[in-house]
Each structure stands twice: as C-alpha cells, then as structure tokens.
Coordinates of N, CA and C in Angstrom, one line a residue:
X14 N -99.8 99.4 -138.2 CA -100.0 100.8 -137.9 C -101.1 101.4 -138.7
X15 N -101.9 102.2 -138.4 CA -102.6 103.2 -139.0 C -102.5 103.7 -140.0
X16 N -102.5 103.9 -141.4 CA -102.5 104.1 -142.4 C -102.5 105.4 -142.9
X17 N -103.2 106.1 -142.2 CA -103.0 107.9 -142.0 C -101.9 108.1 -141.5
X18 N -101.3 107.6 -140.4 CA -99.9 108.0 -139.9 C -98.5 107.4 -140.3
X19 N -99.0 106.4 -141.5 CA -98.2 106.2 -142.0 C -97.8 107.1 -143.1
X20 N -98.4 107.1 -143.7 CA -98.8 108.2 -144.9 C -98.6 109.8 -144.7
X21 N -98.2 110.2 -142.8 CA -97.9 111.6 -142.6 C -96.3 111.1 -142.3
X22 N -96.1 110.1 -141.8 CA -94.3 109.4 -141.4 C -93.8 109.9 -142.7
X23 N -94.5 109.2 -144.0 CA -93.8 109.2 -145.5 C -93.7 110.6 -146.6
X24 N -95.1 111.5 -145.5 CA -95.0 112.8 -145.9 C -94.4 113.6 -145.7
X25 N -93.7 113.5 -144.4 CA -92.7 114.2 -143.5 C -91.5 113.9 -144.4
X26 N -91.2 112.7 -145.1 CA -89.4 112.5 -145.5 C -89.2 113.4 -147.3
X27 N -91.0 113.2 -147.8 CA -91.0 113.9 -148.7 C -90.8 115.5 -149.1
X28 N -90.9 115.7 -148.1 CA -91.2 117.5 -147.6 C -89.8 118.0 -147.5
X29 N -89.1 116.7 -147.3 CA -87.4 117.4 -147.4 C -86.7 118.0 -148.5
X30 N -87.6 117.4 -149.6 CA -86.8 117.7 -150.8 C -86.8 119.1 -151.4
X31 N -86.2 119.9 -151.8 CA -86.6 121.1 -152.2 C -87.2 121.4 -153.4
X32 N -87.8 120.2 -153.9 CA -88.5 120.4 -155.7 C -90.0 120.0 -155.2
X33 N -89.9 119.3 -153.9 CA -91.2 118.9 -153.2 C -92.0 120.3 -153.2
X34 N -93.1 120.6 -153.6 CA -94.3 121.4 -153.5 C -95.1 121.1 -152.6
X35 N -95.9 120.2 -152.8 CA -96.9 119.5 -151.9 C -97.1 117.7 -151.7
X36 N -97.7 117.4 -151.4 CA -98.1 115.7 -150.8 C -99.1 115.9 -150.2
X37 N -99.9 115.1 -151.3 CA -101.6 114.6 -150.8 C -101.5 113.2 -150.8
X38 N -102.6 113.3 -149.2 CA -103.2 111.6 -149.1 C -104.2 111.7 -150.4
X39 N -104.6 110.4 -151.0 CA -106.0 110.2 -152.2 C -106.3 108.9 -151.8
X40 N -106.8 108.6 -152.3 CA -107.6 107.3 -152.8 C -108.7 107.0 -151.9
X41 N -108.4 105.4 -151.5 CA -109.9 105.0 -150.6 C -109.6 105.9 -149.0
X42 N -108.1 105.5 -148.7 CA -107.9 106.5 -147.1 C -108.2 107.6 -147.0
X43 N -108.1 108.6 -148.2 CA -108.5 109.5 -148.0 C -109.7 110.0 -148.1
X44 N -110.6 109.2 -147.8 CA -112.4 109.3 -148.1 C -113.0 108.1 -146.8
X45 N -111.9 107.7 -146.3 CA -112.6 106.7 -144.8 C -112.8 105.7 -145.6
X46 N -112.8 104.5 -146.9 CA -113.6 103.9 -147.4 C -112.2 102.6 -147.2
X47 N -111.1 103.0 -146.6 CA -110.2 102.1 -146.3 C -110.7 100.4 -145.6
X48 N -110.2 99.4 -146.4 CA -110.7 98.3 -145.6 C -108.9 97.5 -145.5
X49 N -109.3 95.6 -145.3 CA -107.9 95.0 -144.9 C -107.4 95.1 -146.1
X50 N -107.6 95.2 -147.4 CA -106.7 95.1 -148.6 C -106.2 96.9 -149.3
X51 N -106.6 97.6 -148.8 CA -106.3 99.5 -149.4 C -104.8 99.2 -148.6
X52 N -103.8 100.0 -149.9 CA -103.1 100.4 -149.8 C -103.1 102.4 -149.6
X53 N -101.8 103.0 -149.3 CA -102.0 104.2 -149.4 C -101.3 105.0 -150.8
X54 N -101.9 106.0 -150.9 CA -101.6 106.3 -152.3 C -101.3 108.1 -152.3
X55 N -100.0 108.6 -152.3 CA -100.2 109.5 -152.4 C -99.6 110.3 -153.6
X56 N -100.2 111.5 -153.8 CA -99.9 112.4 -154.5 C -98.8 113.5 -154.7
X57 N -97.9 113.5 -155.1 CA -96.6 114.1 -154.9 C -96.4 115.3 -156.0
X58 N -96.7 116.8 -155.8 CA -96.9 117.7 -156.5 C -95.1 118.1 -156.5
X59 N -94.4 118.5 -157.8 CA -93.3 118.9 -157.9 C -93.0 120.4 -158.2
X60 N -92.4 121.1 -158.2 CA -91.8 122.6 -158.5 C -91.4 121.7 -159.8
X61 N -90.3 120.7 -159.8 CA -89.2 120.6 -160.8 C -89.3 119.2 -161.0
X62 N -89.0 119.0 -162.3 CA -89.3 117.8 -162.6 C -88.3 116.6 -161.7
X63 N -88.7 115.6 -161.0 CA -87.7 114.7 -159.7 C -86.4 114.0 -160.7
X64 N -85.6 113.8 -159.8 CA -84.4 112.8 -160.4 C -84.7 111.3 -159.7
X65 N -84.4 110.2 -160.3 CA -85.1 108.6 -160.2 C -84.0 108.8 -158.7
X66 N -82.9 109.5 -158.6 CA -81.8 109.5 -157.5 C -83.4 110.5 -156.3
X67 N -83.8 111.2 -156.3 CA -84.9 112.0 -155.4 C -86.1 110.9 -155.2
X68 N -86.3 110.1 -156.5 CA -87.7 109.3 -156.2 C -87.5 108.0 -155.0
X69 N -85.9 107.4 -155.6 CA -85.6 106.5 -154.8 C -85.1 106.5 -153.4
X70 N -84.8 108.0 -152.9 CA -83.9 107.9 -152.0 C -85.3 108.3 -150.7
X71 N -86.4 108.2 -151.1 CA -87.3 108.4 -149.7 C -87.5 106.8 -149.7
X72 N -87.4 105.9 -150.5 CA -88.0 104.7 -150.3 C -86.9 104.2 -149.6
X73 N -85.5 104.3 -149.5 CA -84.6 104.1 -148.7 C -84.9 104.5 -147.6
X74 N -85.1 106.1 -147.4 CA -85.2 106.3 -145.8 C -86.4 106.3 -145.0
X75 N -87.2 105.4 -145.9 CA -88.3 104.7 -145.2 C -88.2 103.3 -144.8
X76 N -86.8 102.8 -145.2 CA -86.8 101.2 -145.2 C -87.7 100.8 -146.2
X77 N -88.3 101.0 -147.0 CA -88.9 100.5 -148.3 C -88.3 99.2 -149.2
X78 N -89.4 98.6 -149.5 CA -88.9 97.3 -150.6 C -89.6 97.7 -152.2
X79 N -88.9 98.4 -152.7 CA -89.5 98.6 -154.0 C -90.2 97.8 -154.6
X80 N -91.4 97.7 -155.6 CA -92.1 96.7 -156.3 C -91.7 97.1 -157.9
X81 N -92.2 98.6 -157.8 CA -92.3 99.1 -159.0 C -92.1 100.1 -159.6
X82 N -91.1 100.9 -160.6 CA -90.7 102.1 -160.4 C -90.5 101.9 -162.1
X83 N -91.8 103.4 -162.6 CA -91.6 103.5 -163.4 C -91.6 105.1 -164.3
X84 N -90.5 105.5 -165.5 CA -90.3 106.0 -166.1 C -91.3 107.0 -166.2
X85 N -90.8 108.7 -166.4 CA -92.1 109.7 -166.8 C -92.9 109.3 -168.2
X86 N -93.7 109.6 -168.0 CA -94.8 109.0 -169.0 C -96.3 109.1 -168.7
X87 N -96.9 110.1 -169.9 CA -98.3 110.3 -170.0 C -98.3 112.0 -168.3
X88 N -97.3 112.3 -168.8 CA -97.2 113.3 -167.7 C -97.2 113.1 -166.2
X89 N -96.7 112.2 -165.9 CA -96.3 111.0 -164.2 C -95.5 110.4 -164.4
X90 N -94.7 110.5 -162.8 CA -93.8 109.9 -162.5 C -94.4 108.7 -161.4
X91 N -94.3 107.2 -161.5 CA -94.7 106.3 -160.6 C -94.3 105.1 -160.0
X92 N -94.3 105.0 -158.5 CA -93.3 104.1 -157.9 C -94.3 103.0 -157.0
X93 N -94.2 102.2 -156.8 CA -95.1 101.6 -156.1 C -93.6 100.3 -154.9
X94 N -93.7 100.6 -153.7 CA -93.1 100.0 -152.6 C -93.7 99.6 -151.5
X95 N -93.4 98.8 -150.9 CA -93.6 98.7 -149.2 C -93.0 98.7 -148.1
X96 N -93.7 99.5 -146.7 CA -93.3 99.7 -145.8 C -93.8 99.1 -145.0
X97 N -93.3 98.0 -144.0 CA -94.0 97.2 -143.1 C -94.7 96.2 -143.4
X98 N -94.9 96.0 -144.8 CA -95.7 95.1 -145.1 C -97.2 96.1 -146.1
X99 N -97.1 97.5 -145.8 CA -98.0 98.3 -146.5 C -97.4 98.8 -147.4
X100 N -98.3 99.0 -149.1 CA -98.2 99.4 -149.7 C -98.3 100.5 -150.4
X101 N -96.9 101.0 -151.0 CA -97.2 102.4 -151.5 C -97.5 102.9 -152.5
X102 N -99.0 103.5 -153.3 CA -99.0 103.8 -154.5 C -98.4 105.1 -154.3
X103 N -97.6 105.6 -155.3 CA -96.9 107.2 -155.3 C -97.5 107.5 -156.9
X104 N -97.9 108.6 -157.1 CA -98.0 109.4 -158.6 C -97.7 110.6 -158.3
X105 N -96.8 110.7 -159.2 CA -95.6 112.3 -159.1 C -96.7 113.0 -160.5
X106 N -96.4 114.3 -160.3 CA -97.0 115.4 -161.1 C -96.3 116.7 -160.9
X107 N -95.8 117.9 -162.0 CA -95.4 118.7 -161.9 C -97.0 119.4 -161.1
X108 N -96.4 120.4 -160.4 CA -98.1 121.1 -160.2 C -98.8 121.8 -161.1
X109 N -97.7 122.2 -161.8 CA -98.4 122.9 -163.5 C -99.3 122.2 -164.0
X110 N -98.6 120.9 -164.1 CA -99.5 119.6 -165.0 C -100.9 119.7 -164.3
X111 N -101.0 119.5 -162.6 CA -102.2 119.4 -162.1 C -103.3 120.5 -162.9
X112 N -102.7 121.8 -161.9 CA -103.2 123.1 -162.5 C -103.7 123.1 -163.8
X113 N -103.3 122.3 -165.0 CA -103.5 122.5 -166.7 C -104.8 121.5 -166.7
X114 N -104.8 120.2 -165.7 CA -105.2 119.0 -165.7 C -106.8 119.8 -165.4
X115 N -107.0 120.5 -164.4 CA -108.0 121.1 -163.9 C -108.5 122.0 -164.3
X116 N -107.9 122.9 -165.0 CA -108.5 123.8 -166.1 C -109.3 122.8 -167.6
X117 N -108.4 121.8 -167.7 CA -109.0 121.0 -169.1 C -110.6 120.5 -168.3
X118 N -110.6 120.1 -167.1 CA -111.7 119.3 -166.8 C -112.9 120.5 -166.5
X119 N -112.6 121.5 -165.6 CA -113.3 122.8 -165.1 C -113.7 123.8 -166.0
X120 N -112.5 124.0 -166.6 CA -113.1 124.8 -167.7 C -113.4 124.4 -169.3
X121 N -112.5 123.7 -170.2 CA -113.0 123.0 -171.1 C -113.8 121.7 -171.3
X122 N -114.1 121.4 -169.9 CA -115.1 120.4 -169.9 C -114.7 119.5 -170.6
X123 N -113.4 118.5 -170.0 CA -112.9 117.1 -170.8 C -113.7 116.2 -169.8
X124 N -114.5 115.2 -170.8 CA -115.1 114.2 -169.8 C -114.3 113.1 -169.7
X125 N -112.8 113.1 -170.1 CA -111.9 112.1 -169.7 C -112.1 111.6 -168.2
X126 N -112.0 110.3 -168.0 CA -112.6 109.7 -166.7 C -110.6 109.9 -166.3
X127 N -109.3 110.0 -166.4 CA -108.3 109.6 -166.2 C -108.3 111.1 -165.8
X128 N -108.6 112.5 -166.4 CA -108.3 113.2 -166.1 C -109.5 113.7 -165.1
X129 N -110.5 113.4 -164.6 CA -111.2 113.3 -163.7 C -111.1 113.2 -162.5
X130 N -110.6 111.8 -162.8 CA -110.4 111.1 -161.6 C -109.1 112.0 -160.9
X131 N -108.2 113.0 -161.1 CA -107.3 113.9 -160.8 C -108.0 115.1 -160.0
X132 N -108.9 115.4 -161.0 CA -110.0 116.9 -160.2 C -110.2 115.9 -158.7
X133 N -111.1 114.7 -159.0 CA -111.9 114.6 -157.4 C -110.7 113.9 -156.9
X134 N -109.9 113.5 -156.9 CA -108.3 113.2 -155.8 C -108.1 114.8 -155.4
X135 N -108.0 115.8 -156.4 CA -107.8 117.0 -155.3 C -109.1 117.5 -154.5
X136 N -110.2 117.2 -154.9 CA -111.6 117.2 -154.1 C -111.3 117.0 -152.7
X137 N -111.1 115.5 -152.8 CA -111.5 114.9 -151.9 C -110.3 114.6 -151.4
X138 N -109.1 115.1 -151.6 CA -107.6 114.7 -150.8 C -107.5 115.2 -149.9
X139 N -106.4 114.4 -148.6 CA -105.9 115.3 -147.6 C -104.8 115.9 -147.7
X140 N -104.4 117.2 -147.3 CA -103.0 117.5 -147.2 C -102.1 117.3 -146.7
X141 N -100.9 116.5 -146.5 CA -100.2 116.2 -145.8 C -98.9 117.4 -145.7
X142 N -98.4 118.1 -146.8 CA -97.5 118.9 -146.7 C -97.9 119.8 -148.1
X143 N -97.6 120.9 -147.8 CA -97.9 122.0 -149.1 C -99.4 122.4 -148.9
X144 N -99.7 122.8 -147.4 CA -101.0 122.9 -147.9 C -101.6 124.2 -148.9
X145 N -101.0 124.9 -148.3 CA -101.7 126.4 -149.1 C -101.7 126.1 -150.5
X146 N -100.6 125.8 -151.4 CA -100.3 125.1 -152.4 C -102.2 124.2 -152.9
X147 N -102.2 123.5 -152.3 CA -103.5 122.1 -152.0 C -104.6 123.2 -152.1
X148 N -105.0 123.9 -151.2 CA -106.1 124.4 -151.1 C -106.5 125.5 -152.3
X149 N -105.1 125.8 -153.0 CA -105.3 127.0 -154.4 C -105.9 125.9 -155.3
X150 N -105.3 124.7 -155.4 CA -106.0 123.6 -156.3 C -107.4 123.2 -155.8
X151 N -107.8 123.0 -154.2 CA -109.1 122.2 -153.9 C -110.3 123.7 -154.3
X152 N -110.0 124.8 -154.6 CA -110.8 126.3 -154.8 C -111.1 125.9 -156.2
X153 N -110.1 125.0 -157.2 CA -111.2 125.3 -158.4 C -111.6 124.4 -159.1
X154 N -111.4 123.3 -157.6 CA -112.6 122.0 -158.2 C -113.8 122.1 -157.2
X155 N -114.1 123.1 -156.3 CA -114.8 122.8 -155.4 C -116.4 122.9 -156.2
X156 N -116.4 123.2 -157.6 CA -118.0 123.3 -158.0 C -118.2 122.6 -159.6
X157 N -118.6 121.6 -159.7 CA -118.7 120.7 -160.9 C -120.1 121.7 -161.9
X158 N -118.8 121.7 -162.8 CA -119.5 123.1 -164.2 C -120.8 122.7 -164.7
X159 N -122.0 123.1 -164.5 CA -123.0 122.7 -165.5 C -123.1 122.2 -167.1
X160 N -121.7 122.6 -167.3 CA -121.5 122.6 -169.3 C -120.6 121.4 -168.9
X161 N -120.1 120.4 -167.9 CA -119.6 119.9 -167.7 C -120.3 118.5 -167.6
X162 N -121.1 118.8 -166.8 CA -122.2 117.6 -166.7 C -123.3 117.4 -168.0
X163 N -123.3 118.0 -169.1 CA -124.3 118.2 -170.4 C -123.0 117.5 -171.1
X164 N -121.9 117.6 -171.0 CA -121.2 116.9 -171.5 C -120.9 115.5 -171.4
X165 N -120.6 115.4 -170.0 CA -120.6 113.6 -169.7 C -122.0 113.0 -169.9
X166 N -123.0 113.6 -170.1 CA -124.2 112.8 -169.9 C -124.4 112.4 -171.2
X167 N -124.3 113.3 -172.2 CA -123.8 112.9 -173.9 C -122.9 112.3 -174.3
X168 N -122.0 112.2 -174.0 CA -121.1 111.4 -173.8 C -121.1 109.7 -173.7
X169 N -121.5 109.8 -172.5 CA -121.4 108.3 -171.8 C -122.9 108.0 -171.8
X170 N -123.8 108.5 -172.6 CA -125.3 107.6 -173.1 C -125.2 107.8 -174.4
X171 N -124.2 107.2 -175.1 CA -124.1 106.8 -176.5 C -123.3 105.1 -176.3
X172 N -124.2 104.1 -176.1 CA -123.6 103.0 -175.5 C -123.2 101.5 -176.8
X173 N -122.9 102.7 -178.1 CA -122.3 102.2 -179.3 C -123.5 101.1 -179.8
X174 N -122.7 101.0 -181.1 CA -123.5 100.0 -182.0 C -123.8 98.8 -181.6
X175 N -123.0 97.8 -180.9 CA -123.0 96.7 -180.5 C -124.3 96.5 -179.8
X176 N -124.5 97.6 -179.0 CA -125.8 97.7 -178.0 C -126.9 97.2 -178.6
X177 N -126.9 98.1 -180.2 CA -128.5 98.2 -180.7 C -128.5 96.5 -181.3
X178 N -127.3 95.7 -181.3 CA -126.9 94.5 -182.2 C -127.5 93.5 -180.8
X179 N -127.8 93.7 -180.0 CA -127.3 92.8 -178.3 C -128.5 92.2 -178.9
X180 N -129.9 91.5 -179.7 CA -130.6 90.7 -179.7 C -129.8 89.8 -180.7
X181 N -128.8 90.4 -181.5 CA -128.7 88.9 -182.8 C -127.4 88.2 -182.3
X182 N -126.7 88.9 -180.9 CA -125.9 88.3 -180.5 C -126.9 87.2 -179.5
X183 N -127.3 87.5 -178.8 CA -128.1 86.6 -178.0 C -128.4 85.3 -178.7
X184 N -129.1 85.8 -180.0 CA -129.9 84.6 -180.6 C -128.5 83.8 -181.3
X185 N -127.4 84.2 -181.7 CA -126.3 83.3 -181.7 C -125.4 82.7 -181.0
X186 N -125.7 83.2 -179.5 CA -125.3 82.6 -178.5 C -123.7 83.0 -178.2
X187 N -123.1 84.1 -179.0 CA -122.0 84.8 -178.9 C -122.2 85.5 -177.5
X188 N -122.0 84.9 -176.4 CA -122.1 84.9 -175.2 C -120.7 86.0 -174.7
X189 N -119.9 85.7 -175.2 CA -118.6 86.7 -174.9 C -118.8 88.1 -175.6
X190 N -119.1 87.9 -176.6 CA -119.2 89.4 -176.7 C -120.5 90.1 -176.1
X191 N -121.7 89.4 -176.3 CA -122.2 90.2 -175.2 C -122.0 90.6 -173.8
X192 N -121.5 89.5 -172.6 CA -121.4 90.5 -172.1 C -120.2 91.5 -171.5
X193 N -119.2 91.5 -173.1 CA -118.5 92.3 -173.4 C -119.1 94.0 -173.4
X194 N -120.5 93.8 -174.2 CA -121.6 94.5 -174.7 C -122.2 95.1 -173.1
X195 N -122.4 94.2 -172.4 CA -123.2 94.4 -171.1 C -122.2 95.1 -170.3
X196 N -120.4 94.7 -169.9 CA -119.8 95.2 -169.2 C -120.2 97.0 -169.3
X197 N -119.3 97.1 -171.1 CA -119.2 98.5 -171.8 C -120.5 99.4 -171.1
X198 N -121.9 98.8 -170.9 CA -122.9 99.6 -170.8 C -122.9 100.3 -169.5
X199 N -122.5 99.2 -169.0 CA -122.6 99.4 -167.2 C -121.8 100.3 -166.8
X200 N -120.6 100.3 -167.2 CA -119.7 101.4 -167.4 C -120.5 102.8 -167.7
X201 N -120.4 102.9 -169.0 CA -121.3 104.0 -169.3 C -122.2 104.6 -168.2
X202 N -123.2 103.5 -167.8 CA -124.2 103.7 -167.0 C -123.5 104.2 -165.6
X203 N -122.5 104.2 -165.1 CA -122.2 104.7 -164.1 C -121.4 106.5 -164.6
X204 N -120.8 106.4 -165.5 CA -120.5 107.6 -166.3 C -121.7 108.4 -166.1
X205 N -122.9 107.9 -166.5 CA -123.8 108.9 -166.6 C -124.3 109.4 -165.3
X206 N -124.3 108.1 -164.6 CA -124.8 108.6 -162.8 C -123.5 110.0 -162.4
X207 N -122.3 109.3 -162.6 CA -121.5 110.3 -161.9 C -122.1 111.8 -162.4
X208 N -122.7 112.2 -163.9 CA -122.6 113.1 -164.5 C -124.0 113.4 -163.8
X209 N -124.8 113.1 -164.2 CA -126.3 113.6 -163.1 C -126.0 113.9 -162.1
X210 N -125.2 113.7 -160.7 CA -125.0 114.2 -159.9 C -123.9 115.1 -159.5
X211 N -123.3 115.3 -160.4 CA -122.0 116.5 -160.9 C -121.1 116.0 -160.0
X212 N -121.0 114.8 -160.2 CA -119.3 114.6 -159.2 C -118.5 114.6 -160.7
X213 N -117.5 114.8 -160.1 CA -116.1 114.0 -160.6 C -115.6 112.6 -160.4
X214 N -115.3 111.9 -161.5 CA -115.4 110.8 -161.9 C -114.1 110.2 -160.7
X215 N -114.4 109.1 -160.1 CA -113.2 108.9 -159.1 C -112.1 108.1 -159.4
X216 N -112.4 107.5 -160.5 CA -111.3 106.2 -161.0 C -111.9 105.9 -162.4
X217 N -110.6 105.8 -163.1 CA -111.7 105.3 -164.6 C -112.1 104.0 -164.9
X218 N -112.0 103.1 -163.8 CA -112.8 101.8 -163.9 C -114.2 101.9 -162.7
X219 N -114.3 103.1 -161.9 CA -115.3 103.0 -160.9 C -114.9 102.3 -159.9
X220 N -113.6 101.9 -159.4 CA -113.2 101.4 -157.8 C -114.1 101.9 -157.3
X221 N -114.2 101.0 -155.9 CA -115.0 101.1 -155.0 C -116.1 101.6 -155.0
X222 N -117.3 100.8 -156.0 CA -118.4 101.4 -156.1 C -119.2 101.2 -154.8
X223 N -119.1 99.9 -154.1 CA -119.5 99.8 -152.9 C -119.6 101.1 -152.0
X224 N -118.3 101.5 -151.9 CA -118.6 103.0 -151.0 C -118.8 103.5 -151.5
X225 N -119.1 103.6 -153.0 CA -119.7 104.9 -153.5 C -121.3 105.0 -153.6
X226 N -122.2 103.5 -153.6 CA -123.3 103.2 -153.3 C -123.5 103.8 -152.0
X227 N -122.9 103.7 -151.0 CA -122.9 103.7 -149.4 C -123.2 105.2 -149.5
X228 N -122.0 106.3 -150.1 CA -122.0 107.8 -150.3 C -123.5 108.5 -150.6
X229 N -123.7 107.9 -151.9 CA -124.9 108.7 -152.8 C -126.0 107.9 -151.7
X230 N -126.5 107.0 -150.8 CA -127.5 106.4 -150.0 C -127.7 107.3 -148.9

C-alpha cells in the first residue's frame, strides 16, 4: 500500500485519543524523497504527557508488531513497529516542547543540528490531524533568521585541531584517524552549506543527501 495512506489509516486511530493534539507525516515521505527501503515516520504532538497504555494501544489497533518502544527521555516519547510489513518511526512531543524547541532555534539561534532538524520536520511536514494546531507551528519556521545563519556558518567552519594536524597524520600513516578527520570535516562542510542557504538542518547526520543534492540542483 501507499505509504501516505498508510500514514493517514494510522493518523485517523491517533486522533482518537483525547491528549492527541496533532499528527504530522516527516521525514523522506513527507518531501516525495521516498524510495523501496523509507519507512514512515510520524510526529505525534501531545496536550498531556501519553500513558505507555495510550502509546501501545494504537499499535494494537493497527495490528502492529512492535520492534521498539522506548521510555520519555531527552523530551520524547519513541516507538518504532510494523504494519504490513512497513515500518513505523513514531516521536511523541508535548506541543509546548515543540513550540520552546522553535523559539530556541528561531529566536535564540541554537545551531543544534537535533533541534533543527525539528524546525524543518515542521517546515516541511504534512498534516495529518491537528491541522490548525500545525500551521501555528509551520508560521514560525516559515523564515530562517539571518542571526541564525551567522551563527551556523561560525560554528560549523571551525573544523577543530585535528584538521590543522591532517599532514603529520598522513606522514604517519595513522590512516584511521584521518579519515576520522576527513569524515568530521565533511560534516561540518555540509553544516555550513545548510547555513549559507538558510535552511534548517534536516537530520543531524545529513540523511538523504542524495535528495538533498537533487533539491539545491
């Protein structure tokens, strides 16, 4: 089945709950960048913090096969199952948390790539249920802050000491740590692209750079 309609099947059971706020599609489905291995991944905004008895009982009435279900922590709640053979990433969030999440990135200019990568999921998310809810959050990431981008660009072009070291590793043939050295940079180096072009960072390892090459072309 279709992956969008699956992902509205599983937004419809969520919508029952009464602490349920909202449900956004994110990740690759929600940007078309879906291929044979994307799972779907959605976003589950709360009024009230869920009971493990609320998180578990939609994966029942989806027929769900649990993989993964884990404990609040770092401000998320997270379950990972499957339906049909497709997989479900779920991350739970009070909406406050979102809302605080997007003031730290929007207005205090956190170049945290984890709390980034939350702004552009509400960027670029679909709504499946809560929309009005959705669209008070997609209003105040719709413009990436100039004091925002002066920040990640300083930031993520400081590519540490090791860097300025990368010839006496070479000449010793410490082969691992360089391109331990070369990974770190590359990274960076995409940090900085994201920031020159005022996106919001999409993932803090850069998934799917392929479609993100395709995007910026």
């Amino acid at each position: 089945m279709e992956l969008k309609k699956l992902a509205v099947q599983a937004a419809e059971q969520y919508a029952h709950i009464p602490k349920v706020e909202a449900v956004m599609l994110a990740g690759s489905v929600s940007r078309n960048w879906q291929d044979e291995f994307s799972d779907i991944e959605l976003l589950i905004f709360w009024k009230q913090a869920p009971s493990d008895e609320e998180r578990k009982q939609i994966i029942h009435q989806l027929d769900g096969k649990l993989l993964d279900f884990h404990p609040y922590e770092e401000e998320e709640w997270a379950e990972t199952y499957t339906v049909d053979g497709v997989k479900f990433e779920i991350s739970s969030f009070l909406t406050e948390t979102i809302r605080q999440i997007i003031h730290q990135v929007t207005r205090k200019f956190e170049v945290n790539p984890n709390m980034q990568c939350i702004a552009a999921a509400v960027q670029h998310g679909i709504p499946l249920y809560g929309v009005a809810a959705i669209e008070q959050l997609k209003k105040q990431v719709e413009h990436y802050p100039l004091a925002l981008q002066e920040k990640v660009i300083n930031h993520f072009s400081d590519f540490g000491s090791r860097w300025n070291n990368r010839d006496a590793l070479v000449h010793r043939k410490d082969w691992l740590m360089f391109y331990k050295v070369i990974v770190s940079v590359q990274t960076n180096i995409m940090g900085l692209l994201f920031g020159l072009n005022r996106q919001f960072i999409p993932h803090p390892a850069f998934k799917w750079q392929r479609s993100l090459e395709k995007s910026s072309g």
